[in-house]
XYZ file of C-alpha atoms in Angstrom:
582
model
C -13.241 -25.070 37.693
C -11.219 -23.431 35.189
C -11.819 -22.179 31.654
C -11.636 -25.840 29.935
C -13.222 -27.634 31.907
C -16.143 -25.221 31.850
C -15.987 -25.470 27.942
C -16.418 -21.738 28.647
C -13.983 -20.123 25.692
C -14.877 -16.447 25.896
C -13.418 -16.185 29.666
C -9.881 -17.081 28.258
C -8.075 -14.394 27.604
C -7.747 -14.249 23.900
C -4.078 -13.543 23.940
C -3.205 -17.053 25.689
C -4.665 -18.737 22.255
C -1.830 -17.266 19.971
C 1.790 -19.106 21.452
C 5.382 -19.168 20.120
C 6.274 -21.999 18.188
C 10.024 -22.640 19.222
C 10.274 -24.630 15.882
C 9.191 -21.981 13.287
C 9.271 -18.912 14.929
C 5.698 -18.165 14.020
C 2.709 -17.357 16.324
C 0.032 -19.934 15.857
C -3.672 -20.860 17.106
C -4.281 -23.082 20.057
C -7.374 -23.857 20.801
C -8.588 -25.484 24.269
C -9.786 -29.356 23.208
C -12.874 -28.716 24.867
C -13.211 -25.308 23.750
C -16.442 -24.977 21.068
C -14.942 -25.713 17.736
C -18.277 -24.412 15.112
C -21.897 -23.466 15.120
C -21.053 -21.576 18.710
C -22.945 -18.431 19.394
C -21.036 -15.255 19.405
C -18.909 -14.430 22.252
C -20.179 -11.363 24.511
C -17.920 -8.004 23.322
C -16.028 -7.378 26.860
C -16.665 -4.710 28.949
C -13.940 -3.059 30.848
C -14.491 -5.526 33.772
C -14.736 -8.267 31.785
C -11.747 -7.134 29.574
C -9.641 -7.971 32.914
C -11.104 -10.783 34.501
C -8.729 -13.549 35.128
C -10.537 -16.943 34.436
C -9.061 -20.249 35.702
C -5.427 -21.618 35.962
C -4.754 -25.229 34.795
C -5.279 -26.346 38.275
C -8.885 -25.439 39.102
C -8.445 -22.469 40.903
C -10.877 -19.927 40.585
C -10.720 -16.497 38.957
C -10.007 -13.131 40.276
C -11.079 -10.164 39.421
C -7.659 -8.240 39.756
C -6.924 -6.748 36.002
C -4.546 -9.096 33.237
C -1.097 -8.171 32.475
C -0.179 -11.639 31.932
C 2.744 -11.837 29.354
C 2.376 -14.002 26.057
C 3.228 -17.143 26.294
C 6.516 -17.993 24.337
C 6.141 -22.139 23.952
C 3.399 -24.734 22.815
C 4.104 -27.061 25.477
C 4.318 -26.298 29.449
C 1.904 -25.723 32.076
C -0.500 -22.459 32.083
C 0.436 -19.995 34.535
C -1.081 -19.643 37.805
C -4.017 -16.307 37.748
C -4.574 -13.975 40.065
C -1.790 -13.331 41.835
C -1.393 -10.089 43.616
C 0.669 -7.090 42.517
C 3.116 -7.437 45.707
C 3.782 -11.072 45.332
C 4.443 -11.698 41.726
C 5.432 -16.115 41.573
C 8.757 -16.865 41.708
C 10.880 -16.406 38.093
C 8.008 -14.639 36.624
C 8.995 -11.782 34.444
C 6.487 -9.194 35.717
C 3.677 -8.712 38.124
C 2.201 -5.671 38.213
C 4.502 -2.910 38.213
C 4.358 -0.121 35.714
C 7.903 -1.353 34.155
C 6.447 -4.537 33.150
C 2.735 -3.362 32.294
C 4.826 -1.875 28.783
C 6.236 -4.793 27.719
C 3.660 -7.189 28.356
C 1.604 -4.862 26.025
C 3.926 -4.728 23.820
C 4.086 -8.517 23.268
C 0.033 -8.762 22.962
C 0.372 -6.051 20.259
C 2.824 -8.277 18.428
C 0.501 -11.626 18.417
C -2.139 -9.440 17.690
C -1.179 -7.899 14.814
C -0.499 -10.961 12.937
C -4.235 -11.732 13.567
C -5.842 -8.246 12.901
C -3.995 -7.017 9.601
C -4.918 -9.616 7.283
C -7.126 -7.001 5.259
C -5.000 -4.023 6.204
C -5.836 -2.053 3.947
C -9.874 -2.416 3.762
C -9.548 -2.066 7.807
C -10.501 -5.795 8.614
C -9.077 -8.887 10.977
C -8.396 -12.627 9.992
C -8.068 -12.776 14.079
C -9.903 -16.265 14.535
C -8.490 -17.300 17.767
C -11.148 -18.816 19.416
C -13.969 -20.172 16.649
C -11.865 -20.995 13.767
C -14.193 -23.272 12.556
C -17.210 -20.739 12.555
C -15.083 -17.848 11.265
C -14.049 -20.046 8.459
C -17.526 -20.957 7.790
C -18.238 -16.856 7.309
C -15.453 -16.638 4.501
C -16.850 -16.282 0.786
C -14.890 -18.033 -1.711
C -14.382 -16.959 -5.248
C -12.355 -18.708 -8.000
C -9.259 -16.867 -9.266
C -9.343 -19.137 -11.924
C -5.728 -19.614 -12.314
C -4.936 -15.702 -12.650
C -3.026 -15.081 -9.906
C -0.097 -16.801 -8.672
C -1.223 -19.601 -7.366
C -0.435 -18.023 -3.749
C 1.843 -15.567 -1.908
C 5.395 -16.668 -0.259
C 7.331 -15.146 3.170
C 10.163 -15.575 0.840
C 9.302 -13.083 -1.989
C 7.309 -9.772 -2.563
C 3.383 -9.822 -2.047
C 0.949 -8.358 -4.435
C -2.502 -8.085 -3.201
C -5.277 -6.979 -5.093
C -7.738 -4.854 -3.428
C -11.451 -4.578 -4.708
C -14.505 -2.428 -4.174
C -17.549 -2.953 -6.379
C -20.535 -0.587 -6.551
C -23.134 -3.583 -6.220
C -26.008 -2.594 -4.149
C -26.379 -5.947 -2.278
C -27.258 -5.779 1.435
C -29.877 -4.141 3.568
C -30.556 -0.660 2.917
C -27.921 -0.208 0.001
C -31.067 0.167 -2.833
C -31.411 3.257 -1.686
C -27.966 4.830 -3.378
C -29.873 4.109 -6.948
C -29.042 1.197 -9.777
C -30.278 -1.395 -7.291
C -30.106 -4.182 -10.205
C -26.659 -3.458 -10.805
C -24.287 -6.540 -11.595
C -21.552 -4.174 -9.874
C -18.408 -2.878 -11.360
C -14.605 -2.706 -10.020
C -15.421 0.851 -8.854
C -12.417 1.299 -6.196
C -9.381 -0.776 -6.964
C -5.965 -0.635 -5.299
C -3.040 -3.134 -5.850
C -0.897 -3.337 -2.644
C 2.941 -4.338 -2.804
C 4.410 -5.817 -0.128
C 8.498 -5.719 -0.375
C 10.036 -8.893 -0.032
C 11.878 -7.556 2.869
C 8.656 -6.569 4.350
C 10.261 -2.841 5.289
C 7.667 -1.126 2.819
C 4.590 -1.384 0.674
C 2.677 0.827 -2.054
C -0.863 0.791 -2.213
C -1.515 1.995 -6.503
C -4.930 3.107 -7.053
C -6.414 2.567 -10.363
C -8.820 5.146 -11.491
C -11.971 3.568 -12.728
C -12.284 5.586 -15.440
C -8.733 4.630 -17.156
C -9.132 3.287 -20.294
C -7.179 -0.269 -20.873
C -7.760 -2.931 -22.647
C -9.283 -6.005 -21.020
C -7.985 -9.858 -22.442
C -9.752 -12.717 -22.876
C -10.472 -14.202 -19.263
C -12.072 -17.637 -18.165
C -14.333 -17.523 -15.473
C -16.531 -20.079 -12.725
C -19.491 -18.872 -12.670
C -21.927 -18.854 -10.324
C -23.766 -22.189 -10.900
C -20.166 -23.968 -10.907
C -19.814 -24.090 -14.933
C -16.984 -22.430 -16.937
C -17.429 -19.725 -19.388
C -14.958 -18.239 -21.006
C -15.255 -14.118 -22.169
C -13.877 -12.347 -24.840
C -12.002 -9.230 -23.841
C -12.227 -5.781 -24.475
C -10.361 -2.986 -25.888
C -10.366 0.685 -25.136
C -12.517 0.600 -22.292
C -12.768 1.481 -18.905
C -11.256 -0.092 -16.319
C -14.578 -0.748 -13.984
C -16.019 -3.022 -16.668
C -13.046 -5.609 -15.610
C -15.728 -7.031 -12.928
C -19.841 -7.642 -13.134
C -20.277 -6.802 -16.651
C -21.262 -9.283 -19.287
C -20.448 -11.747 -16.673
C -16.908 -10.613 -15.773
C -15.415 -12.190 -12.551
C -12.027 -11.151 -10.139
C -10.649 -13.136 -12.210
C -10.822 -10.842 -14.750
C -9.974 -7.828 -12.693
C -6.724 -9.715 -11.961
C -5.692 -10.114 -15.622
C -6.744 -6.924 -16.244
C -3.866 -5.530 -13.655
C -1.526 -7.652 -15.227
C -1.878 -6.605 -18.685
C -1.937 -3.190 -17.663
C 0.967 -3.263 -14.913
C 3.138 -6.492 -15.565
C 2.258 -7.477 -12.195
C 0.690 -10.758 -11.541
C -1.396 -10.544 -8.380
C -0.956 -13.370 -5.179
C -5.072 -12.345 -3.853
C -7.599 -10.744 -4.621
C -9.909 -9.471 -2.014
C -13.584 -8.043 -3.031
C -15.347 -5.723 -0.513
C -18.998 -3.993 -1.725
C -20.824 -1.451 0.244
C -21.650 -3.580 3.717
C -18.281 -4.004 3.959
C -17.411 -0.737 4.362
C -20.287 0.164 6.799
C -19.439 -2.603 8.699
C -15.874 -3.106 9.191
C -16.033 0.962 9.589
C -18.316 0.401 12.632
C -16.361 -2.886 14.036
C -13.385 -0.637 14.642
C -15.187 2.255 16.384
C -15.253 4.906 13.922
C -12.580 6.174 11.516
C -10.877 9.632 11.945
C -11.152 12.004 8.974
C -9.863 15.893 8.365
C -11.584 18.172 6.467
C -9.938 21.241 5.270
C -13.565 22.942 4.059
C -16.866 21.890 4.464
C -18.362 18.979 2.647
C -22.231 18.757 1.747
C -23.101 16.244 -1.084
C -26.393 15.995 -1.667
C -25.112 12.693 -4.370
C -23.732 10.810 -1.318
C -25.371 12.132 1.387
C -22.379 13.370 3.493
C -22.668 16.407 5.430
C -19.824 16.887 7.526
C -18.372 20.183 8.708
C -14.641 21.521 8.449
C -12.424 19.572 10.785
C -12.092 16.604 12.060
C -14.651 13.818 12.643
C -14.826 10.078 13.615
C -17.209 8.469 10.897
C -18.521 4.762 10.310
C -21.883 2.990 9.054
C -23.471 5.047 6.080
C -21.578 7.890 7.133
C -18.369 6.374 6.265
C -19.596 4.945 3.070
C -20.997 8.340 2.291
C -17.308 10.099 2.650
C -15.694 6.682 0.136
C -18.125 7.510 -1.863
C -18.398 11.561 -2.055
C -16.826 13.162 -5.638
C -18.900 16.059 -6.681
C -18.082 17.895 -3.564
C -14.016 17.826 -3.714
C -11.751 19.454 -6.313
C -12.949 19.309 -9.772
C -15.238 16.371 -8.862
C -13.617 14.006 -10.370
C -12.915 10.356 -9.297
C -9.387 11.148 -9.228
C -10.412 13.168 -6.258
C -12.600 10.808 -4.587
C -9.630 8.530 -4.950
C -8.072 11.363 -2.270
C -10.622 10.464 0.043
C -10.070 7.163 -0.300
C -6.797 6.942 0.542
C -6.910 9.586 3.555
C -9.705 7.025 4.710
C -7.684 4.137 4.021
C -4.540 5.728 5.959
C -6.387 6.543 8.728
C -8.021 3.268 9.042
C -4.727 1.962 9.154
C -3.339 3.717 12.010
C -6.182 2.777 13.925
C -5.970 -1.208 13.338
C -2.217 -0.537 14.536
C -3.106 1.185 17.820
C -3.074 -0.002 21.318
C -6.781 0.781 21.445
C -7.778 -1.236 18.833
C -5.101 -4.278 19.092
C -5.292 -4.531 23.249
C -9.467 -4.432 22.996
C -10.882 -7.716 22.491
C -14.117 -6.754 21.912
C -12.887 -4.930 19.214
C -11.182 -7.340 17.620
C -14.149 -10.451 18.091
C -16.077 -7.441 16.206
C -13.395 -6.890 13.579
C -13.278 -10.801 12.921
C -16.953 -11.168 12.927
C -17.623 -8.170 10.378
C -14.311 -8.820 8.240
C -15.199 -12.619 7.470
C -18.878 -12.042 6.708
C -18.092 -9.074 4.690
C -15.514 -9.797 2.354
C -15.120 -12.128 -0.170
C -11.422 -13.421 -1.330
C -10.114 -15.599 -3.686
C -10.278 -19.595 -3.188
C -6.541 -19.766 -2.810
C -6.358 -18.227 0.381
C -10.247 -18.789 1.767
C -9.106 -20.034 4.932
C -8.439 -18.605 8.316
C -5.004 -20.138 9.117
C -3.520 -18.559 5.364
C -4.925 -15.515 6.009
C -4.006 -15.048 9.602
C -0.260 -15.890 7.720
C -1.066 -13.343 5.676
C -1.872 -10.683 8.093
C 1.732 -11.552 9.788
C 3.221 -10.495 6.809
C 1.784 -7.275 6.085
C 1.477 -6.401 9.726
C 5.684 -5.866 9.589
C 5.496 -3.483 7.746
C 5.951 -0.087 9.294
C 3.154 2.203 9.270
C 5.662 5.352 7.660
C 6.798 3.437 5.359
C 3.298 2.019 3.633
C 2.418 4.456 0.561
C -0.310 5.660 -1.393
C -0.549 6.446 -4.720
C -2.161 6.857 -8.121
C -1.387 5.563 -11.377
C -0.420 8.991 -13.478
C -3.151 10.025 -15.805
C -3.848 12.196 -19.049
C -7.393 13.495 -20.180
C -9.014 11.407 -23.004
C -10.200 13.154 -25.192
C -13.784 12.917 -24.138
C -12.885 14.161 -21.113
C -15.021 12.043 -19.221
C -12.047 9.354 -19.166
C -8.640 9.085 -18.582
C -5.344 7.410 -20.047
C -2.410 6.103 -18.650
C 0.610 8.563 -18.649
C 3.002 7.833 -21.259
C 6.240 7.253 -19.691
C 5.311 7.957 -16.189
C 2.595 5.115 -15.655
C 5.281 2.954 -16.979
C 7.877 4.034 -14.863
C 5.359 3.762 -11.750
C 4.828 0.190 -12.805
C 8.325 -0.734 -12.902
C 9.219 0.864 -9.372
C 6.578 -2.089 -8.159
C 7.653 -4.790 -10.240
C 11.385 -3.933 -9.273
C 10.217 -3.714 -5.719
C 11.668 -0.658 -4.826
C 10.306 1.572 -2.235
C 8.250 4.898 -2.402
C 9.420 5.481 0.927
C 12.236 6.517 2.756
C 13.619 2.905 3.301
C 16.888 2.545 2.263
C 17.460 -0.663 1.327
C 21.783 -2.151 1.222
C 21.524 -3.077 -2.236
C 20.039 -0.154 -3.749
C 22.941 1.796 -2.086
C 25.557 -0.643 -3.445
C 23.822 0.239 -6.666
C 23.524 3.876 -6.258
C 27.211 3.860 -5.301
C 28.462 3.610 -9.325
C 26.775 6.203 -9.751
C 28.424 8.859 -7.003
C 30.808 11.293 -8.304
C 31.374 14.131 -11.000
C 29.191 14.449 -13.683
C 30.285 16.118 -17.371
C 28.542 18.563 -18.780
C 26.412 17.487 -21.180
C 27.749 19.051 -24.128
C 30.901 17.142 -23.467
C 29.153 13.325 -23.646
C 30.223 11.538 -26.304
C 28.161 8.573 -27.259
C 27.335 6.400 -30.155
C 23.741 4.865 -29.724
C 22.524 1.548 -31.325
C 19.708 -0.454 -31.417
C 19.053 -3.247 -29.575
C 15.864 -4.655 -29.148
C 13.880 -1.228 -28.908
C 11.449 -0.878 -31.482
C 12.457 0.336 -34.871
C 13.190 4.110 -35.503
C 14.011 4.254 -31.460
C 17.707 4.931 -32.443
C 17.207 8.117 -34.281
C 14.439 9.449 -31.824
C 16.890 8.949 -28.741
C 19.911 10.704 -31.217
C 17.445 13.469 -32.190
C 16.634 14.118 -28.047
C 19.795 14.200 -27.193
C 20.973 16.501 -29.440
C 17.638 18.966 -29.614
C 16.531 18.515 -26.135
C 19.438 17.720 -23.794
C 22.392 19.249 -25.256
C 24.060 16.055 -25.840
C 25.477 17.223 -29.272
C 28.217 15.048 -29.410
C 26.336 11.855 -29.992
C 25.508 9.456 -33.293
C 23.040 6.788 -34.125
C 24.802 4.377 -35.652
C 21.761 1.885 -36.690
C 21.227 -1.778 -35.330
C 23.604 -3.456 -32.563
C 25.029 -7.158 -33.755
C 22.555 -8.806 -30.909
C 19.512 -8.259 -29.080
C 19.102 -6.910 -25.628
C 16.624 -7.099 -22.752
C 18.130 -4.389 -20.484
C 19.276 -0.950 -22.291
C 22.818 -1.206 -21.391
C 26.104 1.449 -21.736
C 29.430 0.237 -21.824
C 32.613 3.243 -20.637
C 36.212 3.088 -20.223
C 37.320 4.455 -16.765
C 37.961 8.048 -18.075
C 34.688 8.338 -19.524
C 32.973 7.700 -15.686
C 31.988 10.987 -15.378
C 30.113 10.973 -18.712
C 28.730 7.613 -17.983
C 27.005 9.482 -14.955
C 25.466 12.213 -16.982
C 23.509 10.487 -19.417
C 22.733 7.966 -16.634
C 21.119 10.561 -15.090
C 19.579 12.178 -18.457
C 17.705 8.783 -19.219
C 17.028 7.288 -16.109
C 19.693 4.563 -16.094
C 19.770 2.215 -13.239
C 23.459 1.681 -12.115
C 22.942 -2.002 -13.404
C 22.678 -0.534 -16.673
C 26.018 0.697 -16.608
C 29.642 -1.848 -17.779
C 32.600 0.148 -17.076
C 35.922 -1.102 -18.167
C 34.608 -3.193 -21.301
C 37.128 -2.406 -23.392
C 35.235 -0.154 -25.627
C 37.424 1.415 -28.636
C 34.713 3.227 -30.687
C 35.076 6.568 -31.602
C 32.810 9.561 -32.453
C 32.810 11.355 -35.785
C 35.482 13.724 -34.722
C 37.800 10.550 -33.745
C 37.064 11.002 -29.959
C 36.467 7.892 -27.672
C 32.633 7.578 -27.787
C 30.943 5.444 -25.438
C 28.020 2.816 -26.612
C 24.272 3.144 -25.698
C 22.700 0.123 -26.860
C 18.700 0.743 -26.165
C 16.955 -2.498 -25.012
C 13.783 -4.567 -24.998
C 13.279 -2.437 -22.063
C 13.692 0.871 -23.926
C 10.240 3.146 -23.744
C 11.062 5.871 -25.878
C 12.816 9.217 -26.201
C 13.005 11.126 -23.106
C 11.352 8.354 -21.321
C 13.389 7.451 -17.770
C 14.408 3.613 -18.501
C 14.185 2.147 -15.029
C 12.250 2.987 -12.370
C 14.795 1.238 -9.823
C 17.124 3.916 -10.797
C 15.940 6.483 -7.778
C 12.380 6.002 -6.600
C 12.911 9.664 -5.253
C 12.672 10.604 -8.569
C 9.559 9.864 -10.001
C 6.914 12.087 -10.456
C 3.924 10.855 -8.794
C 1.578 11.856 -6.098
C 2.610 9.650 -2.893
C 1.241 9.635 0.978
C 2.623 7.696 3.727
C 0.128 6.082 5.962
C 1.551 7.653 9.141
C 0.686 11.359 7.872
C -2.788 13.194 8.470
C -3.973 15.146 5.956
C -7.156 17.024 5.571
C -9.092 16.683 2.558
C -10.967 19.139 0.328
């Protein structure tokens, strides 16, 4: 009797449940009709033997015991392929028995399916992979209201933004032992990940807890169902966004957008279980060490090297500070994204994607441990999900930090004039941290190829556009104290206002065009050759005409961030790299 007619689900392989749809072009679930639907006990994790036992054909056959390398199906409709059949006499037309040539692809193609299932929560190392028990998986999920913050819900057809929570809250067994047990929980370890709409790149920003911002007004469901709506906050740190004086991810959401300019799709809230278990789902994540660690605040104890961790060892490294650099959270943010990284190599391996043990695991642990926003609280949007960020290439995913000053009290931190800004624009522009060259960015960059004039020869007249007021005589006095760019004037307030910082050239003046491109961080859009400009300077030279924006910043302040991503001064990783910590 084969695997339906049994009602017997966990003897199918779990790869035959994901199939081509010849109409969209998009893996999706199929589940056997007889197959149990909710409230089914747990499937047994599969041992090696049971990893390759070959359960039923269509027809009734029985199983054999030979091991699967069965290739995915493409199609919805069609019979099931016959099991079993023995390396040296593969059925006619079929694409591979079992012959080493074949045993590559047909891996290959599981990884594929896979991944669409497995990366929902790429980042927090989790798996939306509910092939068999969608119905009890979904029933795991905890919903939280976004309360209209976000977007509503992300697209294929546009960038994704996808914010990442960890809260301190000491909820679950054994957590009251790491202190403030009555804790409401705070947004302790926050990362916004960008997806690019071409899906060829992403940056993961962490936001240091300690940043001060100022938190808006924000209206929240509560947990009784009713609506309350809480007055905002300013100058304070960023970790009070969530648990305190009632504060949902709501508010964490606005919170990013005020700050960044970003409106997040998701939000996704993991606390300290969620770590332990997700950590221990995926058989242990590999860390470096570059000295020894011993915290006696977290508990971690590790020697110099390298080390698998999960359980309370892992949460012990996330949440280890005192012991690293200056002991700061900026360097516990380190340690969270070398975890993070490697966590993210091993959801993309063979050993975790081909194991389906591993992944029942991962989509037991991830569903019961994290809780997401009610937009996207089903299995089916976030296996979608998952698809999406599972394109993108593991070299090309980075990590970084918002850029920070000391406060003044030394126990906080502000954003980075100028450079936090810049940061912020990179995302919203969606342009890449990475090495990804992207077509347009090229056909942008290419206005900007050639000679460049020295600086003392740029002649330009600078108005005001839109900037705020005074902006025209602070850019005049950089240029001319800072940069060398004597040759310049202010020449007060432009006839119209602005959004984009523009400067208009004639042909000849190309090379000088270039020059103070590069000086103040002009994006090749910025710049309208040919515009029949006939102003001159104070010596009666052809001047050309910087009109400063809505967008402007301030003097000395790079303009656009889409201008070279190379360029800007932050801290970045690539997922792909190993690092050791200390």
């Amino acid at each position: 009797m084969d695997a339906q007619g049994r009602g017997r689900a966990e003897d199918i392989d779990p790869a035959d449940q994901w199939v081509l749809n010849p109409n969209t072009g998009e893996y999706e679930l199929r589940l056997a009709p007889s197959a149990p639907q909710s409230g089914v006990p747990r499937p047994r994790r599969a041992t090696p033997a049971a990893a390759g036992a070959r359960a039923g054909g269509a027809s009734g056959r029985s199983a054999t015991a030979t091991p699967d390398t069965r290739e995915i199906p493409e199609v919805v409709p069609g019979p099931r392929r016959r099991r079993g059949t023995p390396e040296e006499d593969p059925l006619p037309g079929r694409r591979g028995g079992r012959g080493r040539t074949k045993t590559k692809k047909s891996k290959g193609k599981r990884i594929l399916v896979w991944t669409g299932g497995t990366l929902a929560f790429v980042l927090v190392g989790v798996s939306a992979a509910g092939y068999l028990y969608y119905q009890h998986l979904n029933g795991n999920i905890t919903s939280i209201s976004d309360d209209g913050a976000g977007t509503g819900g992300f697209s294929k057809d546009r960038a994704i933004n996808l914010l990442v929570i960890g809260t301190d809250k000491r909820t679950g067994k054994g957590n009251e032992s790491y202190g403030d047990k009555e804790s409401v929980g705070h947004a302790d370890t926050t990362i916004l990940l960008h997806v690019s709409k071409d899906r060829t790149n992403a940056t993961a920003m962490s936001i240091p807890r300690d940043m001060i911002v100022d938190i808006p007004d924000c209206e929240t469901t509560q947990e009784d169902g009713s609506k309350k709506i809480i007055g905002g906050s300013t100058g304070v740190r960023f970790n009070t966004s969530l648990g305190q004086d009632g504060r949902t991810p709501s508010c964490t959401m606005r919170t990013v957008t005020e700050l960044t300019g970003i409106v997040p799709d998701h939000f996704m809230v993991a606390d300290f279980n969620a770590v332990k278990t997700l950590s221990t789902a995926i058989g242990g994540v590999k860390v470096c060490l570059a000295k020894p660690i011993k915290d006696s605040k977290s508990k971690l104890d590790l020697s110099k090297g390298e080390h698998v961790i999960q359980g309370e060892q892992a949460l012990s490294f996330l949440r280890t500070r005192y012991s690293v650099g200056f002991g700061s959270d900026l360097d516990r943010i380190k340690l969270q994204q070398q975890f993070l990284s490697s966590m993210i190599r091993q959801m993309k391996s063979e050993d975790t994607l081909t194991d389906a043990g591993k992944v029942i695991d991962l989509a037991e642990a991830a569903t019961k441990a994290l809780s997401v926003d009610s937009t996207i609280a089903d299995i089916k949007k976030l296996a979608s999900l998952g698809q999406e960020v599972g394109k993108v290439n593991t070299k090309n995913i980075t990590f970084t930090t918002v850029p920070v000053v000391d406060n003044t009290d030394r126990a906080t931190v502000l954003p980075m004039p100028g450079k936090a800004e810049q940061l912020f624009e990179t995302i919203r522009d969606d342009v890449s941290l990475s090495d990804v060259k992207k077509k347009e960015k090229e056909k942008q960059a290419a206005k900007l190829k050639g000679k460049r004039a020295d600086a003392s020869d740029v002649r330009v007249n600078v108005y005001n556009g839109g900037a705020e007021a005074g902006s025209a005589q602070a850019t005049l006095n950089w240029l001319q104290n800072e940069v060398g760019v004597t040759k310049s004037s202010q020449l007060g307030n432009a006839g119209k206002t602005l959004s984009k910082t523009t400067l208009e050239y004639d042909p000849d003046q190309a090379d000088q065009a270039r020059k103070l491109a590069d000086l103040m961080g002009l994006s090749a859009s910025a710049l309208k050759p040919g515009e029949g400009n006939s102003e001159t300077n104070s010596q009666g030279l052809p001047a050309m005409v910087l009109t400063l924006g809505e967008d402007f910043k301030g003097a000395g302040v790079k303009i656009s961030g889409s201008s070279s991503a190379a360029d800007l001064d932050v801290e970045k990783n690539t997922a792909d790299k190993e690092k050791c910590a200390g």
